[in-house]
Amino acid sequence: MHIQYLDDTPDVVSLRSTSLYLRDFELADWPAVHHYAMDAEVTRFMAWGPNTAEQTLTFITHAVKNAHTTPRLSYDLAVIHAATHSLIGGAGLYIRQDRRFEAEIGYCLQKEVWGRGYGAEIARLLVRLGFDHLHLHRLIATCDPENIGSVRVLEKAGFQREGLMRSHLKTRSGWRNSYLYAIVVTDPRLMC
Ligand SMILES: CC(C)(COP(=O)(O)OP(=O)(O)OC[C@H]1O[C@@H](n2cnc3c(N)ncnc32)[C@H](O)[C@@H]1OP(=O)(O)O)[C@@H](O)C(=O)NCCC(=O)NCCS
Protein backbone atom coordinates (compact mmCIF):
# COMPACT_ATOMS: atom_id res chain seq x y z
CA MET A 1 0.00 0.00 0.00
CA HIS A 2 1.25 3.44 -0.89
CA ILE A 3 0.83 6.16 1.67
CA GLN A 4 2.00 9.63 0.87
CA TYR A 5 3.08 11.64 3.89
CA LEU A 6 3.09 15.39 3.77
CA ASP A 7 6.15 17.39 4.74
CA ASP A 8 3.88 20.09 6.11
CA THR A 9 0.27 20.34 7.11
CA PRO A 10 -1.78 21.26 4.05
CA ASP A 11 -2.25 24.99 3.76
CA VAL A 12 -5.27 26.63 5.32
CA VAL A 13 -6.97 27.10 1.96
CA SER A 14 -7.27 23.33 1.57
CA LEU A 15 -8.29 22.78 5.19
CA ARG A 16 -10.95 25.43 5.30
CA SER A 17 -14.72 25.07 5.67
CA THR A 18 -17.46 27.67 5.60
CA SER A 19 -16.58 29.06 9.02
CA LEU A 20 -13.30 27.51 10.10
CA TYR A 21 -9.78 26.58 9.16
CA LEU A 22 -7.26 24.21 10.70
CA ARG A 23 -3.58 24.98 11.16
CA ASP A 24 -0.65 23.66 13.19
CA PHE A 25 -0.47 24.75 16.81
CA GLU A 26 2.08 27.36 17.85
CA LEU A 27 3.49 27.77 21.37
CA ALA A 28 1.77 31.17 21.59
CA ASP A 29 -1.62 29.39 21.34
CA TRP A 30 -1.38 27.95 24.83
CA PRO A 31 -3.61 30.47 26.70
CA ALA A 32 -6.43 29.98 24.15
CA VAL A 33 -6.02 26.20 24.37
CA HIS A 34 -5.98 26.36 28.15
CA HIS A 35 -9.29 28.24 28.11
CA TYR A 36 -11.08 25.07 26.90
CA ALA A 37 -8.66 22.45 28.25
CA MET A 38 -9.21 23.66 31.85
CA ASP A 39 -13.00 23.44 31.48
CA ALA A 40 -14.54 20.44 33.30
CA GLU A 41 -17.59 20.44 31.00
CA VAL A 42 -15.49 20.41 27.81
CA THR A 43 -13.31 17.56 29.13
CA ARG A 44 -16.19 15.57 30.67
CA PHE A 45 -15.85 12.62 28.27
CA MET A 46 -12.07 12.81 27.84
CA ALA A 47 -9.32 10.68 29.37
CA TRP A 48 -7.55 13.99 30.12
CA GLY A 49 -8.43 17.23 31.85
CA PRO A 50 -9.44 19.54 33.22
CA ASN A 51 -5.85 20.60 32.63
CA THR A 52 -3.47 22.54 34.82
CA ALA A 53 -1.54 25.29 32.99
CA GLU A 54 1.50 23.01 33.06
CA GLN A 55 -0.42 20.14 31.39
CA THR A 56 -1.63 22.46 28.61
CA LEU A 57 1.91 23.74 28.05
CA THR A 58 3.17 20.15 27.85
CA PHE A 59 0.46 19.33 25.29
CA ILE A 60 1.32 22.32 23.08
CA THR A 61 5.03 21.61 23.31
CA HIS A 62 4.50 18.01 22.17
CA ALA A 63 2.12 19.09 19.39
CA VAL A 64 4.67 21.53 17.99
CA LYS A 65 7.45 18.93 18.24
CA ASN A 66 5.35 16.15 16.64
CA ALA A 67 4.55 18.42 13.68
CA HIS A 68 8.23 18.28 12.73
CA THR A 69 8.67 14.53 13.02
CA THR A 70 9.28 12.56 9.81
CA PRO A 71 7.28 10.64 8.85
CA ARG A 72 4.58 12.71 10.48
CA LEU A 73 2.02 10.51 12.22
CA SER A 74 0.45 13.05 14.56
CA TYR A 75 -1.64 16.01 13.42
CA ASP A 76 -2.69 18.15 16.38
CA LEU A 77 -4.31 21.19 14.80
CA ALA A 78 -5.74 24.46 16.05
CA VAL A 79 -9.34 25.17 15.05
CA ILE A 80 -9.54 28.81 13.97
CA HIS A 81 -12.72 30.81 13.49
CA ALA A 82 -12.15 32.21 10.00
CA ALA A 83 -14.01 35.50 10.45
CA THR A 84 -12.18 36.54 13.62
CA HIS A 85 -8.99 34.43 13.37
CA SER A 86 -9.53 33.38 17.00
CA LEU A 87 -8.61 29.93 18.24
CA ILE A 88 -11.80 28.15 19.35
CA GLY A 89 -10.72 24.54 19.68
CA GLY A 90 -8.45 21.68 18.75
CA ALA A 91 -8.63 18.83 16.24
CA GLY A 92 -6.46 15.75 15.94
CA LEU A 93 -5.63 13.05 13.42
CA TYR A 94 -3.29 10.31 14.57
CA ILE A 95 -1.98 7.73 12.11
CA ARG A 96 -1.57 4.36 13.78
CA GLN A 97 2.04 3.28 14.11
CA ASP A 98 1.17 -0.39 13.43
CA ARG A 99 -1.50 0.21 10.74
CA ARG A 100 -0.36 3.18 8.71
CA PHE A 101 -3.40 3.12 6.46
CA GLU A 102 -5.61 4.03 9.41
CA ALA A 103 -5.90 7.07 11.67
CA GLU A 104 -7.99 8.08 14.66
CA ILE A 105 -9.57 11.51 14.77
CA GLY A 106 -10.72 13.72 17.65
CA TYR A 107 -11.96 17.26 18.24
CA CYS A 108 -12.76 19.65 21.02
CA LEU A 109 -14.37 23.09 21.02
CA GLN A 110 -14.63 25.78 23.65
CA LYS A 111 -18.10 25.80 25.19
CA GLU A 112 -18.99 29.29 23.95
CA VAL A 113 -19.23 28.08 20.32
CA TRP A 114 -21.10 24.78 20.79
CA GLY A 115 -24.26 24.28 18.76
CA ARG A 116 -23.27 26.31 15.67
CA GLY A 117 -22.41 23.37 13.43
CA TYR A 118 -18.65 23.77 13.89
CA GLY A 119 -18.15 20.24 15.27
CA ALA A 120 -19.53 18.72 12.07
CA GLU A 121 -17.41 21.10 9.96
CA ILE A 122 -14.26 19.97 11.81
CA ALA A 123 -15.04 16.27 11.38
CA ARG A 124 -15.52 16.78 7.62
CA LEU A 125 -12.24 18.71 7.39
CA LEU A 126 -10.46 15.85 9.15
CA VAL A 127 -11.99 13.40 6.64
CA ARG A 128 -10.56 15.57 3.85
CA LEU A 129 -7.16 15.66 5.55
CA GLY A 130 -7.14 11.89 6.03
CA PHE A 131 -8.34 10.83 2.60
CA ASP A 132 -7.48 13.66 0.17
CA HIS A 133 -4.15 14.80 1.60
CA LEU A 134 -2.75 11.81 3.50
CA HIS A 135 -4.29 9.13 1.27
CA LEU A 136 -5.36 6.96 4.18
CA HIS A 137 -7.82 4.10 3.78
CA ARG A 138 -9.82 4.19 7.01
CA LEU A 139 -10.52 6.75 9.72
CA ILE A 140 -11.86 5.84 13.14
CA ALA A 141 -13.24 7.77 16.09
CA THR A 142 -14.48 6.73 19.49
CA CYS A 143 -17.08 8.49 21.55
CA ASP A 144 -18.99 8.04 24.77
CA PRO A 145 -22.60 6.89 24.14
CA GLU A 146 -23.74 9.78 26.35
CA ASN A 147 -21.86 12.33 24.25
CA ILE A 148 -24.83 12.93 21.97
CA GLY A 149 -23.23 15.98 20.31
CA SER A 150 -20.20 13.95 19.26
CA VAL A 151 -22.32 11.02 18.03
CA ARG A 152 -24.23 13.47 15.78
CA VAL A 153 -21.01 15.14 14.60
CA LEU A 154 -19.56 11.80 13.46
CA GLU A 155 -22.73 10.66 11.75
CA LYS A 156 -23.06 14.01 9.94
CA ALA A 157 -19.52 13.52 8.62
CA GLY A 158 -20.36 10.07 7.23
CA PHE A 159 -18.90 7.86 9.96
CA GLN A 160 -20.74 4.59 10.64
CA ARG A 161 -21.07 2.97 14.04
CA GLU A 162 -19.23 -0.36 14.14
CA GLY A 163 -19.80 -1.38 17.73
CA LEU A 164 -19.54 -0.72 21.42
CA MET A 165 -16.23 -1.12 23.21
CA ARG A 166 -16.92 -1.97 26.83
CA SER A 167 -14.95 -0.30 29.62
CA HIS A 168 -12.72 1.29 26.98
CA LEU A 169 -11.72 4.64 28.46
CA LYS A 170 -10.91 5.77 31.98
CA THR A 171 -12.26 9.25 32.60
CA ARG A 172 -12.47 11.08 35.91
CA SER A 173 -15.91 9.51 36.45
CA GLY A 174 -14.46 6.00 36.03
CA TRP A 175 -14.28 3.41 33.25
CA ARG A 176 -16.59 4.27 30.34
CA ASN A 177 -17.88 2.43 27.29
CA SER A 178 -17.13 3.91 23.86
CA TYR A 179 -18.82 3.60 20.52
CA LEU A 180 -16.43 2.81 17.69
CA TYR A 181 -17.13 4.79 14.52
CA ALA A 182 -15.34 4.50 11.18
CA ILE A 183 -15.39 5.80 7.64
CA VAL A 184 -13.64 4.03 4.76
CA VAL A 185 -12.30 5.91 1.74
CA THR A 186 -14.90 4.23 -0.50
CA ASP A 187 -17.85 5.30 1.68
CA PRO A 188 -20.12 8.14 0.57
CA ARG A 189 -18.64 11.50 1.57
CA LEU A 190 -20.68 14.24 3.20
CA MET A 191 -18.70 17.32 2.21
CA CYS A 192 -18.58 20.78 3.74
C1 LIG B 1 -18.89 17.35 20.66
C2 LIG B 1 -18.70 18.78 20.14
C3 LIG B 1 -17.45 18.85 19.30
C4 LIG B 1 -19.93 19.11 19.27
O1 LIG B 1 -19.65 20.33 18.61
P1 LIG B 1 -20.80 21.32 18.13
O2 LIG B 1 -20.17 22.34 17.30
O3 LIG B 1 -21.58 21.77 19.30
O4 LIG B 1 -21.67 20.34 17.25
P2 LIG B 1 -22.59 20.76 16.02
O5 LIG B 1 -23.14 22.16 16.30
O6 LIG B 1 -21.87 20.51 14.75
O7 LIG B 1 -23.80 19.78 16.20
C5 LIG B 1 -23.93 18.58 15.49
C6 LIG B 1 -25.27 17.98 15.87
O8 LIG B 1 -25.23 17.53 17.23
C7 LIG B 1 -26.30 18.12 17.97
N1 LIG B 1 -25.77 18.38 19.30
C8 LIG B 1 -24.65 19.05 19.61
N2 LIG B 1 -24.49 19.04 20.95
C9 LIG B 1 -25.53 18.34 21.46
C10 LIG B 1 -25.91 17.97 22.77
N3 LIG B 1 -25.18 18.30 23.83
N4 LIG B 1 -27.05 17.24 22.94
C11 LIG B 1 -27.80 16.88 21.86
N5 LIG B 1 -27.46 17.18 20.58
C12 LIG B 1 -26.36 17.92 20.40
C13 LIG B 1 -26.64 19.39 17.21
O9 LIG B 1 -27.96 19.80 17.46
C14 LIG B 1 -26.43 18.94 15.78
O10 LIG B 1 -27.50 18.14 15.39
P3 LIG B 1 -28.34 18.44 14.06
O11 LIG B 1 -27.35 18.68 12.97
O12 LIG B 1 -29.15 17.22 13.90
O13 LIG B 1 -29.10 19.66 14.38
C15 LIG B 1 -18.63 19.81 21.27
O14 LIG B 1 -19.77 19.69 22.08
C16 LIG B 1 -17.39 19.64 22.14
O15 LIG B 1 -16.33 20.16 21.84
N6 LIG B 1 -17.55 18.90 23.26
C17 LIG B 1 -16.44 18.70 24.18
C18 LIG B 1 -15.34 17.84 23.62
C19 LIG B 1 -15.83 16.50 23.15
O16 LIG B 1 -16.67 15.86 23.80
N7 LIG B 1 -15.28 16.06 22.03
C20 LIG B 1 -15.61 14.80 21.43
C21 LIG B 1 -14.92 13.68 22.10
S1 LIG B 1 -15.41 12.13 21.35
Short mmCIF file of N, CA and C and ligand atoms in Angstrom, two decimals, residues 41-46 48 88 90 105-111 113-122 141-144 146-154 156, ligand 1:
data_model
loop_
_atom_site.label_atom_id
_atom_site.label_comp_id
_atom_site.label_asym_id
_atom_site.label_seq_id
_atom_site.Cartn_x
_atom_site.Cartn_y
_atom_site.Cartn_z
N GLU A 41 -16.49 20.86 31.86
CA GLU A 41 -17.59 20.44 31.00
C GLU A 41 -17.05 19.99 29.63
N VAL A 42 -16.09 20.75 29.12
CA VAL A 42 -15.49 20.41 27.81
C VAL A 42 -14.78 19.06 27.89
N THR A 43 -14.13 18.78 29.01
CA THR A 43 -13.31 17.56 29.13
C THR A 43 -14.07 16.41 29.80
N ARG A 44 -15.38 16.57 29.94
CA ARG A 44 -16.19 15.57 30.67
C ARG A 44 -15.99 14.14 30.15
N PHE A 45 -15.92 13.97 28.84
CA PHE A 45 -15.85 12.62 28.27
C PHE A 45 -14.42 12.24 27.85
N MET A 46 -13.46 13.05 28.26
CA MET A 46 -12.07 12.81 27.84
C MET A 46 -11.30 12.02 28.91
N TRP A 48 -8.41 12.94 29.56
CA TRP A 48 -7.55 13.99 30.12
C TRP A 48 -8.42 15.14 30.63
N ILE A 88 -10.59 28.56 18.61
CA ILE A 88 -11.80 28.15 19.35
C ILE A 88 -11.79 26.67 19.72
N GLY A 90 -9.54 22.50 19.26
CA GLY A 90 -8.45 21.68 18.75
C GLY A 90 -9.00 20.49 17.99
N ILE A 105 -9.36 10.06 14.67
CA ILE A 105 -9.57 11.51 14.77
C ILE A 105 -10.22 11.88 16.10
N GLY A 106 -10.07 13.18 16.45
CA GLY A 106 -10.72 13.72 17.65
C GLY A 106 -10.88 15.22 17.50
N TYR A 107 -11.71 15.81 18.34
CA TYR A 107 -11.96 17.26 18.24
C TYR A 107 -12.52 17.75 19.57
N CYS A 108 -12.39 19.04 19.76
CA CYS A 108 -12.76 19.65 21.02
C CYS A 108 -12.97 21.14 20.79
N LEU A 109 -14.10 21.67 21.23
CA LEU A 109 -14.37 23.09 21.02
C LEU A 109 -14.63 23.78 22.35
N GLN A 110 -14.27 25.04 22.45
CA GLN A 110 -14.63 25.78 23.65
C GLN A 110 -16.16 25.89 23.72
N LYS A 111 -16.66 25.88 24.96
CA LYS A 111 -18.10 25.80 25.19
C LYS A 111 -18.90 26.92 24.51
N VAL A 113 -18.86 28.20 21.74
CA VAL A 113 -19.23 28.08 20.32
C VAL A 113 -19.98 26.77 20.01
N TRP A 114 -20.36 26.02 21.04
CA TRP A 114 -21.10 24.78 20.79
C TRP A 114 -22.44 25.11 20.13
N GLY A 115 -22.92 24.17 19.32
CA GLY A 115 -24.26 24.28 18.76
C GLY A 115 -24.36 25.15 17.51
N ARG A 116 -23.23 25.49 16.90
CA ARG A 116 -23.27 26.31 15.67
C ARG A 116 -22.90 25.50 14.43
N GLY A 117 -22.76 24.20 14.58
CA GLY A 117 -22.41 23.37 13.43
C GLY A 117 -20.91 23.22 13.21
N TYR A 118 -20.11 23.81 14.10
CA TYR A 118 -18.65 23.77 13.89
C TYR A 118 -18.08 22.36 14.08
N GLY A 119 -18.65 21.59 15.03
CA GLY A 119 -18.15 20.24 15.27
C GLY A 119 -18.22 19.41 13.99
N ALA A 120 -19.36 19.48 13.32
CA ALA A 120 -19.53 18.72 12.07
C ALA A 120 -18.58 19.23 10.99
N GLU A 121 -18.35 20.55 10.94
CA GLU A 121 -17.41 21.10 9.96
C GLU A 121 -15.99 20.56 10.21
N ILE A 122 -15.61 20.48 11.48
CA ILE A 122 -14.26 19.97 11.81
C ILE A 122 -14.12 18.51 11.38
N ALA A 141 -13.04 6.85 14.97
CA ALA A 141 -13.24 7.77 16.09
C ALA A 141 -13.98 7.00 17.17
N THR A 142 -13.72 7.34 18.40
CA THR A 142 -14.48 6.73 19.49
C THR A 142 -15.23 7.84 20.21
N CYS A 143 -16.37 7.48 20.77
CA CYS A 143 -17.08 8.49 21.55
C CYS A 143 -18.01 7.83 22.56
N ASP A 144 -18.15 8.52 23.68
CA ASP A 144 -18.99 8.04 24.77
C ASP A 144 -20.46 8.03 24.30
N GLU A 146 -22.99 8.63 25.80
CA GLU A 146 -23.74 9.78 26.35
C GLU A 146 -23.34 11.11 25.72
N ASN A 147 -22.31 11.09 24.90
CA ASN A 147 -21.86 12.33 24.25
C ASN A 147 -22.63 12.51 22.93
N ILE A 148 -23.90 12.89 23.10
CA ILE A 148 -24.83 12.93 21.97
C ILE A 148 -24.33 13.88 20.87
N GLY A 149 -23.75 15.01 21.29
CA GLY A 149 -23.23 15.98 20.31
C GLY A 149 -22.18 15.34 19.43
N SER A 150 -21.27 14.57 20.03
CA SER A 150 -20.20 13.95 19.26
C SER A 150 -20.72 12.82 18.37
N VAL A 151 -21.69 12.05 18.85
CA VAL A 151 -22.32 11.02 18.03
C VAL A 151 -22.90 11.66 16.76
N ARG A 152 -23.60 12.78 16.94
CA ARG A 152 -24.23 13.47 15.78
C ARG A 152 -23.15 14.00 14.83
N VAL A 153 -22.10 14.58 15.41
CA VAL A 153 -21.01 15.14 14.60
C VAL A 153 -20.44 14.05 13.69
N LEU A 154 -20.17 12.88 14.25
CA LEU A 154 -19.56 11.80 13.46
C LEU A 154 -20.52 11.32 12.38
N LYS A 156 -22.91 12.98 10.98
CA LYS A 156 -23.06 14.01 9.94
C LYS A 156 -21.85 14.07 9.01
C1 LIG B 1 -18.89 17.35 20.66
C2 LIG B 1 -18.70 18.78 20.14
C3 LIG B 1 -17.45 18.85 19.30
C4 LIG B 1 -19.93 19.11 19.27
O1 LIG B 1 -19.65 20.33 18.61
P1 LIG B 1 -20.80 21.32 18.13
O2 LIG B 1 -20.17 22.34 17.30
O3 LIG B 1 -21.58 21.77 19.30
O4 LIG B 1 -21.67 20.34 17.25
P2 LIG B 1 -22.59 20.76 16.02
O5 LIG B 1 -23.14 22.16 16.30
O6 LIG B 1 -21.87 20.51 14.75
O7 LIG B 1 -23.80 19.78 16.20
C5 LIG B 1 -23.93 18.58 15.49
C6 LIG B 1 -25.27 17.98 15.87
O8 LIG B 1 -25.23 17.53 17.23
C7 LIG B 1 -26.30 18.12 17.97
N1 LIG B 1 -25.77 18.38 19.30
C8 LIG B 1 -24.65 19.05 19.61
N2 LIG B 1 -24.49 19.04 20.95
C9 LIG B 1 -25.53 18.34 21.46
C10 LIG B 1 -25.91 17.97 22.77
N3 LIG B 1 -25.18 18.30 23.83
N4 LIG B 1 -27.05 17.24 22.94
C11 LIG B 1 -27.80 16.88 21.86
N5 LIG B 1 -27.46 17.18 20.58
C12 LIG B 1 -26.36 17.92 20.40
C13 LIG B 1 -26.64 19.39 17.21
O9 LIG B 1 -27.96 19.80 17.46
C14 LIG B 1 -26.43 18.94 15.78
O10 LIG B 1 -27.50 18.14 15.39
P3 LIG B 1 -28.34 18.44 14.06
O11 LIG B 1 -27.35 18.68 12.97
O12 LIG B 1 -29.15 17.22 13.90
O13 LIG B 1 -29.10 19.66 14.38
C15 LIG B 1 -18.63 19.81 21.27
O14 LIG B 1 -19.77 19.69 22.08
C16 LIG B 1 -17.39 19.64 22.14
O15 LIG B 1 -16.33 20.16 21.84
N6 LIG B 1 -17.55 18.90 23.26
C17 LIG B 1 -16.44 18.70 24.18
C18 LIG B 1 -15.34 17.84 23.62
C19 LIG B 1 -15.83 16.50 23.15
O16 LIG B 1 -16.67 15.86 23.80
N7 LIG B 1 -15.28 16.06 22.03
C20 LIG B 1 -15.61 14.80 21.43
C21 LIG B 1 -14.92 13.68 22.10
S1 LIG B 1 -15.41 12.13 21.35
#
